Amino acid sequence: MKKTYVLVAVAMALVAGCSAGAAQTPASPPVPTSSGGKAAESPSAVASPASPASDKWAKWGLTALPPAPAAPADKPVKLTATGPVPVFSEVPTKDKVVFVTIDDGAEKDPKFVEMITDLKIPISMFLTRDIVKDNYGYFKPLQALGNQVHNHTTDHAQLSKVSAEKQKSEVCDAQTALTQQYGKAPLLFRPPYGDGAHTPQLNTSVQQCGPRAIVLWRESMQIHDMQYQAADKKLKAGDIVLAHFRGPKDLKGETMTEMFAEMLRRIQEQGFAVARLEDYIQAG
Ligand SMILES: [Zn+2]
């Protein structure tokens, strides 16, 4: 009994993860659903030469999402190099698209790289230096597919609880390491748990370290279901969705690709495409 209790408690704490304590999230804790249908979701290697695109989706137990529209020529989000950085959790657009962001970087499942290579789902990666530094290389094939790396601190500190000096090093030192590893300075920053996002102190640190916006989220993917901030529990055009690089030990035995497939089903059911967040942003 004791062992079971401990495992459940740990799993719940990890599921809460990035969203725990965030002012942006609903008060109720996430309640992951049971792992029914797992067998049906397992990728199968069966492929028919007749329709390779839909076979790629079928391989992962999925129905194809609608294709994303062309990137808007006039970017709805315009960032500048000076002044306070904006904080946003959705993009103002009428396109029926949502944006997928994936945080931290703990799980480094090769199957996920295969899935993204197959399905070409655009993702934005908010990486935490000390969580990815054992294998920076894992994220490079994902980057090579056009997915950008952004800043999610050095060690996932709760930023409102640390000194101004530590806060700045959390942003600046991660910015330096990620720039060095991935060859491009992160454009965006996300504070762990969304904590401190609206404070002048963090805004100043982000400005000084290089990122040009603080990006939060509207929905948070759990194991099978999404947590919605909106009372109607529906995706809206331009919503930013949060997911995590997590594996079986954090997902009650489910894999990263099973979690991601569930997320795509929730998006597909509601008729949305996944667009690339950076395509809607003008860096300035
Ligand atoms: Zn995080």
Coordinates of C-alpha atoms and ligand atoms in Angstrom, one line a residue:
M1 CA 0.0 0.0 0.0
K2 CA 2.7 2.4 1.0
K3 CA 4.6 1.9 -2.2
T4 CA 1.5 2.5 -4.4
Y5 CA 0.7 5.7 -2.5
V6 CA 4.2 7.1 -3.0
L7 CA 4.2 6.3 -6.7
V8 CA 0.8 8.0 -7.2
A9 CA 1.9 11.0 -5.3
V10 CA 5.1 11.3 -7.3
A11 CA 3.2 10.9 -10.6
M12 CA 0.7 13.6 -9.6
A13 CA 3.4 16.0 -8.7
L14 CA 5.2 15.4 -11.9
V15 CA 2.0 15.7 -14.0
A16 CA 1.4 19.1 -12.4
G17 CA 5.0 20.0 -13.4
C18 CA 5.3 23.3 -15.3
S19 CA 1.8 24.4 -14.6
A20 CA 1.9 23.8 -10.8
G21 CA 1.5 27.1 -8.9
A22 CA 1.0 29.1 -12.1
A23 CA -1.5 31.9 -11.8
Q24 CA -2.6 31.0 -15.3
T25 CA -3.9 27.5 -14.5
P26 CA -7.2 26.4 -13.0
A27 CA -7.3 25.7 -9.3
S28 CA -8.3 22.1 -9.7
P29 CA -5.4 19.6 -10.0
P30 CA -5.0 17.6 -13.2
V31 CA -6.8 14.3 -13.1
P32 CA -5.2 12.0 -15.6
T33 CA -7.7 9.5 -17.1
S34 CA -7.0 5.8 -17.2
S35 CA -4.8 4.4 -19.8
G36 CA -7.5 2.7 -21.8
G37 CA -6.8 2.1 -25.5
K38 CA -3.1 1.9 -25.1
A39 CA -2.7 -1.1 -27.4
A40 CA -4.7 0.6 -30.2
E41 CA -2.4 3.7 -30.0
S42 CA 0.8 1.8 -30.3
P43 CA 2.6 2.6 -33.5
S44 CA 2.4 -0.1 -36.1
A45 CA 4.9 -0.5 -38.9
V46 CA 2.3 -1.5 -41.4
A47 CA 2.5 0.7 -44.5
S48 CA 0.9 0.7 -47.8
P49 CA 2.5 2.4 -50.8
A50 CA -0.9 3.7 -52.0
S51 CA -1.0 6.8 -49.8
P52 CA 2.2 7.5 -47.9
A53 CA 1.1 10.6 -46.2
S54 CA -2.0 9.1 -44.5
D55 CA 0.0 6.0 -43.8
K56 CA 2.4 8.1 -41.7
W57 CA -0.5 9.2 -39.6
A58 CA -1.9 5.7 -39.4
K59 CA 1.5 4.4 -38.3
W60 CA 1.0 6.5 -35.1
G61 CA -2.7 5.6 -34.8
L62 CA -3.9 9.0 -35.9
T63 CA -6.0 10.7 -38.5
A64 CA -4.3 13.6 -40.3
L65 CA -4.8 17.1 -39.0
P66 CA -5.9 19.8 -41.5
P67 CA -2.8 21.4 -43.1
A68 CA -1.8 24.7 -41.6
P69 CA -2.5 27.8 -43.7
A70 CA 0.5 29.7 -45.2
A71 CA 2.4 31.8 -42.7
P72 CA 0.8 35.3 -42.5
A73 CA 2.8 37.9 -44.4
D74 CA 1.8 40.5 -41.8
K75 CA 2.9 39.0 -38.5
P76 CA 0.3 39.4 -35.8
V77 CA 3.0 39.6 -33.1
K78 CA 5.7 42.2 -33.6
L79 CA 8.7 42.2 -31.2
T80 CA 11.2 44.9 -30.8
A81 CA 14.7 44.9 -29.3
T82 CA 14.1 47.7 -26.9
G83 CA 11.7 48.4 -24.0
P84 CA 9.7 46.0 -21.9
V85 CA 9.1 42.5 -23.4
P86 CA 5.5 41.5 -24.1
V87 CA 3.9 38.6 -22.2
F88 CA 1.4 36.5 -24.2
S89 CA -0.3 33.2 -24.0
E90 CA -2.1 33.3 -27.4
V91 CA -1.6 34.9 -30.8
P92 CA -4.2 37.2 -32.2
T93 CA -5.2 35.4 -35.4
K94 CA -8.4 34.2 -37.1
D95 CA -6.6 31.2 -38.6
K96 CA -8.0 28.0 -37.2
V97 CA -4.6 27.0 -35.8
V98 CA -3.0 26.4 -32.4
F99 CA 0.7 26.4 -31.5
V100 CA 2.5 23.5 -29.7
T101 CA 5.2 24.3 -27.3
I102 CA 7.2 21.6 -25.4
D103 CA 9.1 22.3 -22.3
D104 CA 12.0 21.2 -20.1
G105 CA 13.6 18.4 -22.1
A106 CA 13.8 15.5 -19.6
E107 CA 12.6 12.8 -21.9
K108 CA 14.8 12.2 -24.9
D109 CA 12.8 9.5 -26.7
P110 CA 14.2 8.6 -30.2
K111 CA 10.6 7.6 -31.1
F112 CA 9.5 11.1 -30.7
V113 CA 12.0 12.4 -33.2
E114 CA 10.7 9.7 -35.6
M115 CA 7.1 10.8 -35.0
I116 CA 7.9 14.5 -35.6
T117 CA 9.9 13.6 -38.7
D118 CA 7.0 11.5 -40.0
L119 CA 4.2 14.0 -39.2
K120 CA 6.0 17.3 -39.6
I121 CA 4.1 18.8 -36.7
P122 CA 5.7 22.2 -35.9
I123 CA 6.9 22.5 -32.3
S124 CA 8.6 25.2 -30.3
M125 CA 11.0 23.8 -27.6
F126 CA 11.5 25.7 -24.3
L127 CA 14.6 24.0 -22.9
T128 CA 16.0 24.1 -19.4
R129 CA 19.9 24.0 -19.6
D130 CA 20.5 21.6 -16.7
I131 CA 17.8 19.2 -17.9
V132 CA 19.2 19.0 -21.4
K133 CA 22.9 19.4 -20.9
D134 CA 23.5 15.6 -20.6
N135 CA 22.4 15.3 -24.2
Y136 CA 22.1 18.6 -26.1
G137 CA 22.4 16.5 -29.3
Y138 CA 19.0 14.9 -28.9
F139 CA 17.2 18.1 -29.8
K140 CA 19.3 18.9 -32.9
P141 CA 17.4 16.6 -35.3
L142 CA 14.2 18.3 -34.1
Q143 CA 15.8 21.7 -34.7
A144 CA 16.9 20.5 -38.2
L145 CA 13.2 20.0 -39.0
G146 CA 12.7 23.8 -38.5
N147 CA 11.7 23.7 -34.8
Q148 CA 13.3 26.5 -32.7
V149 CA 14.9 26.3 -29.3
H150 CA 13.8 28.8 -26.7
N151 CA 14.9 29.7 -23.1
H152 CA 13.4 27.9 -20.1
T153 CA 16.1 28.9 -17.5
T154 CA 19.2 27.1 -16.3
D155 CA 17.6 24.9 -13.6
H156 CA 13.9 25.4 -13.5
A157 CA 13.8 27.6 -10.5
Q158 CA 10.6 29.2 -9.3
L159 CA 11.7 32.7 -10.3
S160 CA 9.6 34.8 -7.9
K161 CA 11.3 33.0 -5.0
V162 CA 14.9 33.8 -5.9
S163 CA 17.1 36.9 -5.7
A164 CA 17.2 39.4 -8.6
E165 CA 20.8 38.3 -9.2
K166 CA 19.9 34.6 -9.4
Q167 CA 16.9 35.4 -11.5
K168 CA 19.0 37.1 -14.1
S169 CA 21.6 34.3 -14.1
E170 CA 18.7 31.8 -14.7
V171 CA 17.8 33.6 -17.9
C172 CA 21.2 34.9 -19.1
D173 CA 23.2 31.7 -18.4
A174 CA 20.6 29.6 -20.2
Q175 CA 20.6 32.0 -23.1
T176 CA 24.4 31.7 -23.4
A177 CA 24.4 27.9 -23.2
L178 CA 21.5 27.4 -25.6
T179 CA 22.9 29.9 -28.1
Q180 CA 26.3 28.1 -28.0
Q181 CA 24.7 24.7 -28.4
Y182 CA 22.1 25.4 -31.0
G183 CA 23.8 28.2 -33.0
K184 CA 21.0 30.8 -32.6
A185 CA 20.0 33.0 -29.7
P186 CA 16.6 32.0 -28.2
L187 CA 13.9 34.5 -29.2
L188 CA 11.4 33.6 -26.5
F189 CA 11.5 32.9 -22.8
R190 CA 9.1 30.9 -20.6
P191 CA 9.4 31.0 -16.8
P192 CA 8.9 27.7 -15.0
Y193 CA 5.3 27.4 -13.8
G194 CA 4.6 30.7 -15.5
D195 CA 5.9 32.1 -12.2
G196 CA 6.9 35.8 -12.1
A197 CA 5.9 36.3 -15.8
H198 CA 4.2 39.6 -15.0
T199 CA 6.8 41.1 -12.6
P200 CA 8.9 44.1 -13.7
Q201 CA 12.0 42.4 -12.2
L202 CA 11.7 39.4 -14.5
N203 CA 10.8 41.5 -17.4
T204 CA 14.0 43.5 -16.9
S205 CA 16.1 40.3 -16.6
V206 CA 14.6 38.9 -19.8
Q207 CA 15.2 42.2 -21.7
Q208 CA 18.8 42.3 -20.5
C209 CA 19.5 38.6 -21.4
G210 CA 18.2 38.7 -25.0
P211 CA 14.8 37.0 -25.4
R212 CA 12.2 39.4 -26.7
A213 CA 9.0 38.0 -25.3
I214 CA 7.7 36.0 -22.4
V215 CA 5.4 33.2 -23.7
L216 CA 2.8 31.5 -21.5
W217 CA 0.0 29.1 -22.6
R218 CA -3.8 28.6 -22.8
E219 CA -3.9 24.8 -22.6
S220 CA -1.7 22.3 -20.8
M221 CA -1.5 18.7 -22.1
Q222 CA -1.5 16.1 -19.3
I223 CA -1.4 12.3 -20.1
H224 CA -4.6 11.9 -22.1
D225 CA -6.4 15.2 -21.7
M226 CA -5.8 18.9 -21.9
Q227 CA -6.3 21.3 -19.1
Y228 CA -8.1 24.4 -20.4
Q229 CA -8.0 27.8 -18.9
A230 CA -11.2 28.7 -20.7
A231 CA -14.4 27.7 -18.9
D232 CA -15.9 26.2 -22.1
K233 CA -12.9 23.8 -22.4
K234 CA -12.4 24.4 -26.1
L235 CA -9.4 25.4 -28.2
K236 CA -9.5 28.9 -29.7
A237 CA -7.8 30.2 -32.8
G238 CA -4.2 31.2 -31.8
D239 CA -4.0 29.3 -28.5
I240 CA -0.6 28.3 -27.3
V241 CA -0.6 24.7 -26.0
L242 CA 1.9 23.5 -23.4
A243 CA 3.3 20.0 -23.4
H244 CA 6.5 18.5 -21.9
F245 CA 9.3 16.2 -22.9
R246 CA 8.1 13.5 -20.5
G247 CA 8.3 9.7 -20.5
P248 CA 6.8 6.7 -18.8
K249 CA 8.0 7.5 -15.3
D250 CA 6.2 10.9 -15.4
L251 CA 3.2 9.7 -17.5
K252 CA 2.0 6.6 -15.5
G253 CA 3.7 4.3 -17.9
E254 CA 2.6 6.1 -21.1
T255 CA 5.3 7.1 -23.6
M256 CA 6.1 10.6 -24.9
T257 CA 4.7 9.6 -28.3
E258 CA 1.5 8.2 -26.8
M259 CA 1.0 11.4 -24.9
F260 CA 1.7 13.5 -28.0
A261 CA -0.7 11.4 -30.1
E262 CA -3.4 12.0 -27.5
M263 CA -2.7 15.7 -27.7
L264 CA -3.0 15.6 -31.5
R265 CA -6.3 13.8 -31.2
R266 CA -7.7 16.5 -28.9
I267 CA -6.6 19.1 -31.5
Q268 CA -7.9 17.1 -34.5
E269 CA -11.3 16.5 -32.8
Q270 CA -11.8 20.2 -32.6
G271 CA -10.8 20.8 -36.2
F272 CA -7.6 22.8 -35.7
A273 CA -4.3 22.7 -37.5
V274 CA -1.0 23.1 -35.8
A275 CA 1.0 26.1 -37.1
R276 CA 4.5 27.2 -36.3
L277 CA 4.5 29.8 -33.6
E278 CA 7.6 31.7 -35.0
D279 CA 5.7 32.1 -38.3
Y280 CA 3.3 34.4 -36.5
I281 CA 6.1 36.5 -34.9
Q282 CA 8.1 39.3 -36.4
A283 CA 11.4 39.4 -34.4
G284 CA 12.1 43.0 -35.4
Ligands
ZN1 ZN 9.1 23.7 -17.2

